[in-house]
Short mmCIF file of C-alpha atoms and ligand atoms in Angstrom, two decimals:
data_model
loop_
_atom_site.label_atom_id
_atom_site.label_comp_id
_atom_site.label_asym_id
_atom_site.label_seq_id
_atom_site.Cartn_x
_atom_site.Cartn_y
_atom_site.Cartn_z
CA UNK A 1 -3.92 71.26 2.24
CA UNK A 2 -4.49 68.75 5.04
CA UNK A 3 -6.19 65.68 3.55
CA UNK A 4 -9.88 65.33 4.49
CA UNK A 5 -10.44 63.70 7.85
CA UNK A 6 -12.17 63.94 11.17
CA UNK A 7 -9.51 65.34 13.48
CA UNK A 8 -11.86 68.22 14.44
CA UNK A 9 -15.16 66.44 14.00
CA UNK A 10 -18.06 68.71 15.09
CA UNK A 11 -15.76 71.17 16.85
CA UNK A 12 -17.19 74.69 16.78
CA UNK A 13 -14.53 77.10 15.58
CA UNK A 14 -14.29 80.85 14.98
CA UNK A 15 -11.52 82.32 12.84
CA UNK A 16 -10.85 86.06 12.36
CA UNK A 17 -8.95 87.38 9.34
CA UNK A 18 -10.70 84.52 7.57
CA UNK A 19 -10.68 86.03 4.08
CA UNK A 20 -6.90 86.55 4.18
CA UNK A 21 -4.23 84.17 2.93
CA UNK A 22 -3.53 82.35 6.20
CA UNK A 23 -7.01 82.72 7.76
CA UNK A 24 -8.68 81.19 4.74
CA UNK A 25 -6.31 78.21 4.79
CA UNK A 26 -7.17 77.68 8.48
CA UNK A 27 -10.92 77.89 7.81
CA UNK A 28 -10.63 75.36 4.96
CA UNK A 29 -8.40 73.01 6.98
CA UNK A 30 -10.82 73.11 9.93
CA UNK A 31 -13.89 72.47 7.74
CA UNK A 32 -11.94 69.73 5.96
CA UNK A 33 -11.35 68.04 9.30
CA UNK A 34 -15.06 68.02 10.17
CA UNK A 35 -15.37 71.30 12.12
CA UNK A 36 -18.14 73.90 11.85
CA UNK A 37 -16.52 77.28 11.31
CA UNK A 38 -17.57 80.90 11.57
CA UNK A 39 -15.33 82.90 9.22
CA UNK A 40 -14.93 86.54 10.28
CA UNK A 41 -13.35 89.43 8.39
CA UNK A 42 -14.11 92.93 7.16
CA UNK A 43 -17.32 93.02 5.07
CA UNK A 44 -15.68 93.58 1.67
CA UNK A 45 -13.06 90.79 1.66
CA UNK A 46 -15.55 88.46 3.35
CA UNK A 47 -18.09 89.05 0.59
CA UNK A 48 -15.52 88.72 -2.18
CA UNK A 49 -14.39 85.31 -0.88
CA UNK A 50 -16.16 82.06 -1.71
CA UNK A 51 -16.96 79.58 1.03
CA UNK A 52 -17.48 76.24 -0.70
CA UNK A 53 -18.76 74.30 2.30
CA UNK A 54 -21.98 74.42 4.26
CA UNK A 55 -19.78 73.96 7.33
CA UNK A 56 -18.56 77.56 6.94
CA UNK A 57 -20.67 80.59 7.97
CA UNK A 58 -19.28 84.08 7.22
CA UNK A 59 -19.91 86.91 9.70
CA UNK A 60 -18.58 90.44 9.00
CA UNK A 61 -16.56 92.11 11.75
CA UNK A 62 -14.27 95.11 12.11
CA UNK A 63 -11.54 94.50 14.68
CA UNK A 64 -11.24 98.26 15.16
CA UNK A 65 -14.86 98.50 16.37
CA UNK A 66 -15.15 97.42 20.01
CA UNK A 67 -18.94 97.28 20.18
CA UNK A 68 -19.14 95.37 16.93
CA UNK A 69 -16.66 92.81 18.29
CA UNK A 70 -18.91 92.07 21.28
CA UNK A 71 -21.97 91.79 19.03
CA UNK A 72 -20.38 89.63 16.33
CA UNK A 73 -18.67 87.28 18.78
CA UNK A 74 -22.07 86.72 20.42
CA UNK A 75 -23.61 86.14 16.98
CA UNK A 76 -20.86 83.62 16.11
CA UNK A 77 -21.39 81.81 19.40
CA UNK A 78 -25.12 81.59 18.80
CA UNK A 79 -24.62 80.45 15.16
CA UNK A 80 -22.39 77.60 16.33
CA UNK A 81 -24.27 77.03 19.63
CA UNK A 82 -21.02 77.44 21.56
CA UNK A 83 -17.33 77.72 20.80
CA UNK A 84 -14.58 75.13 21.20
CA UNK A 85 -11.79 76.79 19.22
CA UNK A 86 -11.02 80.43 18.56
CA UNK A 87 -8.28 81.62 16.18
CA UNK A 88 -7.25 85.30 16.23
CA UNK A 89 -5.69 85.76 12.79
CA UNK A 90 -7.01 89.14 11.56
CA UNK A 91 -4.41 91.90 11.39
CA UNK A 92 -2.95 94.77 9.43
CA UNK A 93 0.47 93.93 8.02
CA UNK A 94 3.62 96.12 8.33
CA UNK A 95 4.19 99.23 6.23
CA UNK A 96 4.31 102.08 8.77
CA UNK A 97 7.66 103.52 7.62
CA UNK A 98 10.68 104.55 9.65
CA UNK A 99 10.17 104.98 13.41
CA UNK A 100 11.04 108.69 13.16
CA UNK A 101 8.07 109.19 10.85
CA UNK A 102 5.64 106.85 12.64
CA UNK A 103 2.41 108.80 13.11
CA UNK A 104 0.11 108.64 16.15
CA UNK A 105 -2.64 107.49 13.81
CA UNK A 106 -0.66 104.52 12.45
CA UNK A 107 0.50 103.58 15.94
CA UNK A 108 -3.12 103.61 17.19
CA UNK A 109 -4.40 101.66 14.18
CA UNK A 110 -1.87 98.85 14.58
CA UNK A 111 -2.31 98.60 18.34
CA UNK A 112 -6.12 98.81 18.07
CA UNK A 113 -6.55 96.19 15.35
CA UNK A 114 -3.62 93.84 15.91
CA UNK A 115 -3.37 93.86 19.72
CA UNK A 116 -6.61 95.23 21.22
CA UNK A 117 -8.68 93.44 18.55
CA UNK A 118 -6.91 90.20 19.51
CA UNK A 119 -7.49 90.85 23.22
CA UNK A 120 -11.20 91.66 22.83
CA UNK A 121 -12.02 88.70 20.57
CA UNK A 122 -10.00 86.28 22.72
CA UNK A 123 -11.71 87.56 25.89
CA UNK A 124 -15.15 87.15 24.33
CA UNK A 125 -14.26 83.59 23.25
CA UNK A 126 -12.80 82.75 26.67
CA UNK A 127 -15.86 84.08 28.51
CA UNK A 128 -18.12 82.00 26.27
CA UNK A 129 -16.03 78.87 26.95
CA UNK A 130 -16.02 79.44 30.72
CA UNK A 131 -19.80 80.13 30.79
CA UNK A 132 -20.44 76.77 29.14
CA UNK A 133 -17.66 74.87 30.91
CA UNK A 134 -15.87 74.11 27.63
CA UNK A 135 -12.20 73.14 27.78
CA UNK A 136 -11.49 75.01 24.57
CA UNK A 137 -8.45 76.11 22.61
CA UNK A 138 -7.50 79.71 21.84
CA UNK A 139 -4.90 80.23 19.13
CA UNK A 140 -3.31 83.56 18.31
CA UNK A 141 -1.41 84.23 15.12
CA UNK A 142 1.68 86.20 16.10
CA UNK A 143 4.76 86.34 13.92
CA UNK A 144 8.50 85.92 14.04
CA UNK A 145 8.08 89.69 14.51
CA UNK A 146 6.71 88.88 17.98
CA UNK A 147 10.39 88.33 18.89
CA UNK A 148 12.51 89.98 16.20
CA UNK A 149 12.17 93.30 14.45
CA UNK A 150 13.01 94.53 10.98
CA UNK A 151 13.19 97.98 9.35
CA UNK A 152 10.07 100.19 9.18
CA UNK A 153 7.87 97.94 11.30
CA UNK A 154 7.93 99.41 14.84
CA UNK A 155 4.13 99.54 15.25
CA UNK A 156 3.58 96.07 13.75
CA UNK A 157 6.29 94.40 15.85
CA UNK A 158 5.09 96.15 19.03
CA UNK A 159 1.59 94.79 18.52
CA UNK A 160 2.88 91.30 17.63
CA UNK A 161 5.19 91.32 20.69
CA UNK A 162 2.11 92.17 22.74
CA UNK A 163 0.22 89.24 21.22
CA UNK A 164 2.99 86.88 22.41
CA UNK A 165 2.69 88.04 26.03
CA UNK A 166 -1.11 88.30 25.86
CA UNK A 167 -1.17 84.63 24.84
CA UNK A 168 0.99 83.63 27.81
CA UNK A 169 -1.08 85.79 30.18
CA UNK A 170 -4.26 84.14 28.92
CA UNK A 171 -2.73 80.67 29.24
CA UNK A 172 -1.92 81.31 32.91
CA UNK A 173 -5.36 82.71 33.83
CA UNK A 174 -7.41 80.28 31.74
CA UNK A 175 -5.45 77.12 32.61
CA UNK A 176 -7.56 76.47 35.74
CA UNK A 177 -10.62 76.45 33.44
CA UNK A 178 -9.01 73.85 31.19
CA UNK A 179 -8.71 76.36 28.34
CA UNK A 180 -5.46 76.21 26.35
CA UNK A 181 -3.89 79.28 24.73
CA UNK A 182 -1.05 79.07 22.23
CA UNK A 183 0.51 81.27 19.58
CA UNK A 184 1.67 80.39 16.09
CA UNK A 185 4.58 82.53 14.88
CA UNK A 186 4.77 82.38 11.09
CA UNK A 187 7.84 83.49 9.18
CA UNK A 188 7.61 84.53 5.52
CA UNK A 189 4.45 82.96 4.09
CA UNK A 190 3.59 83.47 0.42
CA UNK A 191 -0.12 84.38 0.46
CA UNK A 192 -2.24 84.34 -2.72
CA UNK A 193 -3.89 87.74 -2.10
CA UNK A 194 -0.59 89.71 -2.09
CA UNK A 195 2.27 89.98 -4.61
CA UNK A 196 4.25 86.74 -4.45
CA UNK A 197 7.53 86.83 -2.55
CA UNK A 198 9.11 85.32 -5.67
CA UNK A 199 8.05 88.32 -7.76
CA UNK A 200 10.21 90.48 -5.48
CA UNK A 201 13.81 89.53 -6.36
CA UNK A 202 15.44 91.22 -3.33
CA UNK A 203 13.04 89.59 -0.86
CA UNK A 204 13.28 86.22 -2.63
CA UNK A 205 17.08 86.26 -2.41
CA UNK A 206 16.95 87.32 1.28
CA UNK A 207 14.67 84.38 1.98
CA UNK A 208 17.00 81.95 0.19
CA UNK A 209 19.86 83.28 2.34
CA UNK A 210 18.13 83.80 5.73
CA UNK A 211 15.70 80.87 5.91
CA UNK A 212 17.22 77.47 6.72
CA UNK A 213 14.83 75.72 4.31
CA UNK A 214 15.68 78.42 1.71
CA UNK A 215 12.09 79.09 0.71
CA UNK A 216 8.92 80.85 1.87
CA UNK A 217 6.11 78.88 3.47
CA UNK A 218 2.53 78.52 2.19
CA UNK A 219 -0.63 79.26 4.20
CA UNK A 220 -1.33 75.53 4.60
CA UNK A 221 1.90 75.21 6.62
CA UNK A 222 0.36 77.52 9.23
CA UNK A 223 -3.03 75.81 8.96
CA UNK A 224 -1.45 72.43 9.82
CA UNK A 225 -0.12 73.90 13.09
CA UNK A 226 -3.56 75.44 13.76
CA UNK A 227 -5.21 72.02 13.32
CA UNK A 228 -2.76 70.48 15.81
CA UNK A 229 -3.44 73.20 18.41
CA UNK A 230 -7.21 72.80 17.96
CA UNK A 231 -7.35 69.03 18.31
CA UNK A 232 -7.24 66.92 21.45
CA UNK A 233 -3.73 65.64 20.62
CA UNK A 234 -2.39 68.97 21.92
CA UNK A 235 -4.37 68.71 25.19
CA UNK A 236 -1.23 69.28 27.36
CA UNK A 237 0.10 72.14 25.24
CA UNK A 238 -0.57 75.63 26.55
CA UNK A 239 1.36 78.88 26.82
CA UNK A 240 3.47 77.69 23.90
CA UNK A 241 4.58 79.13 20.60
CA UNK A 242 4.80 77.05 17.45
CA UNK A 243 7.18 78.77 15.07
CA UNK A 244 6.41 78.07 11.41
CA UNK A 245 9.29 79.92 9.78
CA UNK A 246 11.41 77.43 7.85
CA UNK A 247 14.22 77.98 10.36
CA UNK A 248 14.45 81.77 9.93
CA UNK A 249 14.68 82.41 13.67
CA UNK A 250 17.11 79.52 14.23
CA UNK A 251 20.07 81.35 12.76
CA UNK A 252 21.79 84.68 12.43
CA UNK A 253 23.96 85.82 9.54
CA UNK A 254 22.28 83.23 7.29
CA UNK A 255 24.55 82.18 4.45
CA UNK A 256 27.04 85.01 4.99
CA UNK A 257 29.74 82.94 6.73
CA UNK A 258 31.86 80.21 5.16
CA UNK A 259 32.76 76.91 6.77
P1 NAD B 1 -3.79 88.94 5.01
O1 NAD B 1 -3.65 90.41 4.86
O2 NAD B 1 -4.00 88.11 3.81
O3 NAD B 1 -4.92 88.58 6.07
C1 NAD B 1 -5.22 89.42 7.15
C2 NAD B 1 -6.72 89.55 7.22
O4 NAD B 1 -7.03 90.41 8.32
C3 NAD B 1 -7.29 90.18 5.93
O5 NAD B 1 -8.26 89.35 5.34
C4 NAD B 1 -7.87 91.50 6.42
O6 NAD B 1 -9.07 91.88 5.75
C5 NAD B 1 -8.13 91.20 7.90
N1 NAD B 1 -8.20 92.46 8.63
C6 NAD B 1 -7.39 93.55 8.53
N2 NAD B 1 -7.89 94.57 9.25
C7 NAD B 1 -9.05 94.12 9.82
C8 NAD B 1 -10.01 94.70 10.65
N3 NAD B 1 -9.94 95.99 11.05
N4 NAD B 1 -11.08 93.97 11.03
C9 NAD B 1 -11.20 92.68 10.63
N5 NAD B 1 -10.32 92.06 9.82
C10 NAD B 1 -9.24 92.77 9.42
O7 NAD B 1 -2.49 88.47 5.77
P2 NAD B 1 -1.94 87.01 6.08
O8 NAD B 1 -0.58 86.95 5.49
O9 NAD B 1 -2.92 85.96 5.78
O10 NAD B 1 -1.74 87.16 7.66
C11 NAD B 1 -2.60 86.54 8.59
C12 NAD B 1 -1.97 86.66 9.97
O11 NAD B 1 -0.66 86.07 9.93
C13 NAD B 1 -1.77 88.10 10.44
O12 NAD B 1 -1.98 88.15 11.82
C14 NAD B 1 -0.31 88.37 10.11
O13 NAD B 1 0.23 89.37 10.93
C15 NAD B 1 0.28 87.01 10.39
N6 NAD B 1 1.56 86.76 9.72
C16 NAD B 1 1.64 86.67 8.37
C17 NAD B 1 2.88 86.43 7.77
C18 NAD B 1 3.04 86.30 6.28
O14 NAD B 1 4.20 86.25 5.82
N7 NAD B 1 2.00 86.22 5.49
C19 NAD B 1 4.02 86.29 8.57
C20 NAD B 1 3.89 86.40 9.95
C21 NAD B 1 2.64 86.63 10.52
#
């Protein structure tokens, strides 16, 4: 966890996927750095989570529901009286099976929630920033799967690849308004609300072999990058990707060659 400070003092931030492993770490890191945060997620996980700071206001949202997105983004904006930072973190994770068996329904769900949900929330945040002349920061959470695939993940990687190009497209169009748009691409991150990577021996040994740092990351590793992209120190950074993957994407054939 980032130590308490004032790097984001009084910044007004919205985070989707806020009850999840990485989203929650971002919400806490932002509040810890002096920001006011609206935490958005599906009603059930949002209610089950605890928000131990009066700087954090939960608002329920379903990224598959277009009308609800418009309504809840407006509610978040009015709760915070504006928006300086928006983080699109909410998503469904992998698990759609082999491409040959990929159903229309799964394809639609992953594109709707992970890509269209990101587009609609980012557009609402961008419009709010432009309307109030705020040189804000929009941060998408992509993945190393925005650039590289793996078995049984065609719908997930297609949506995450779309998020990478959406982020660049936004950066180009919103640059003249002084709004920065960047993506964080996490690699394997051990999140507390899912079975630990280290309880899965095959995955744990793949990570030791394929990741340069030979271990999985923790949600706070992603949150640190999200703090940097939200603060004024990154004021000349836009259209970029920060990869937080322990060096996974820096090598091929990890550990399988000698010398
Ligand atoms: P997570 O499952 O813990 O969090 C995702 C959150 O999104 C959940 O709280 C979930 O309720 C929410 N969500 C799902 N469907 C939704 C919907 N229809 N409407 C609103 N919210 C919805 O996962 P995480 O590991 O914390 O992942 C967070 C982000 O990081 C995701 O975008 C994921 O793709 C990305 N990512 C994670 C990893 C990893 O190893 N954990 C690696 C690369 C990228």
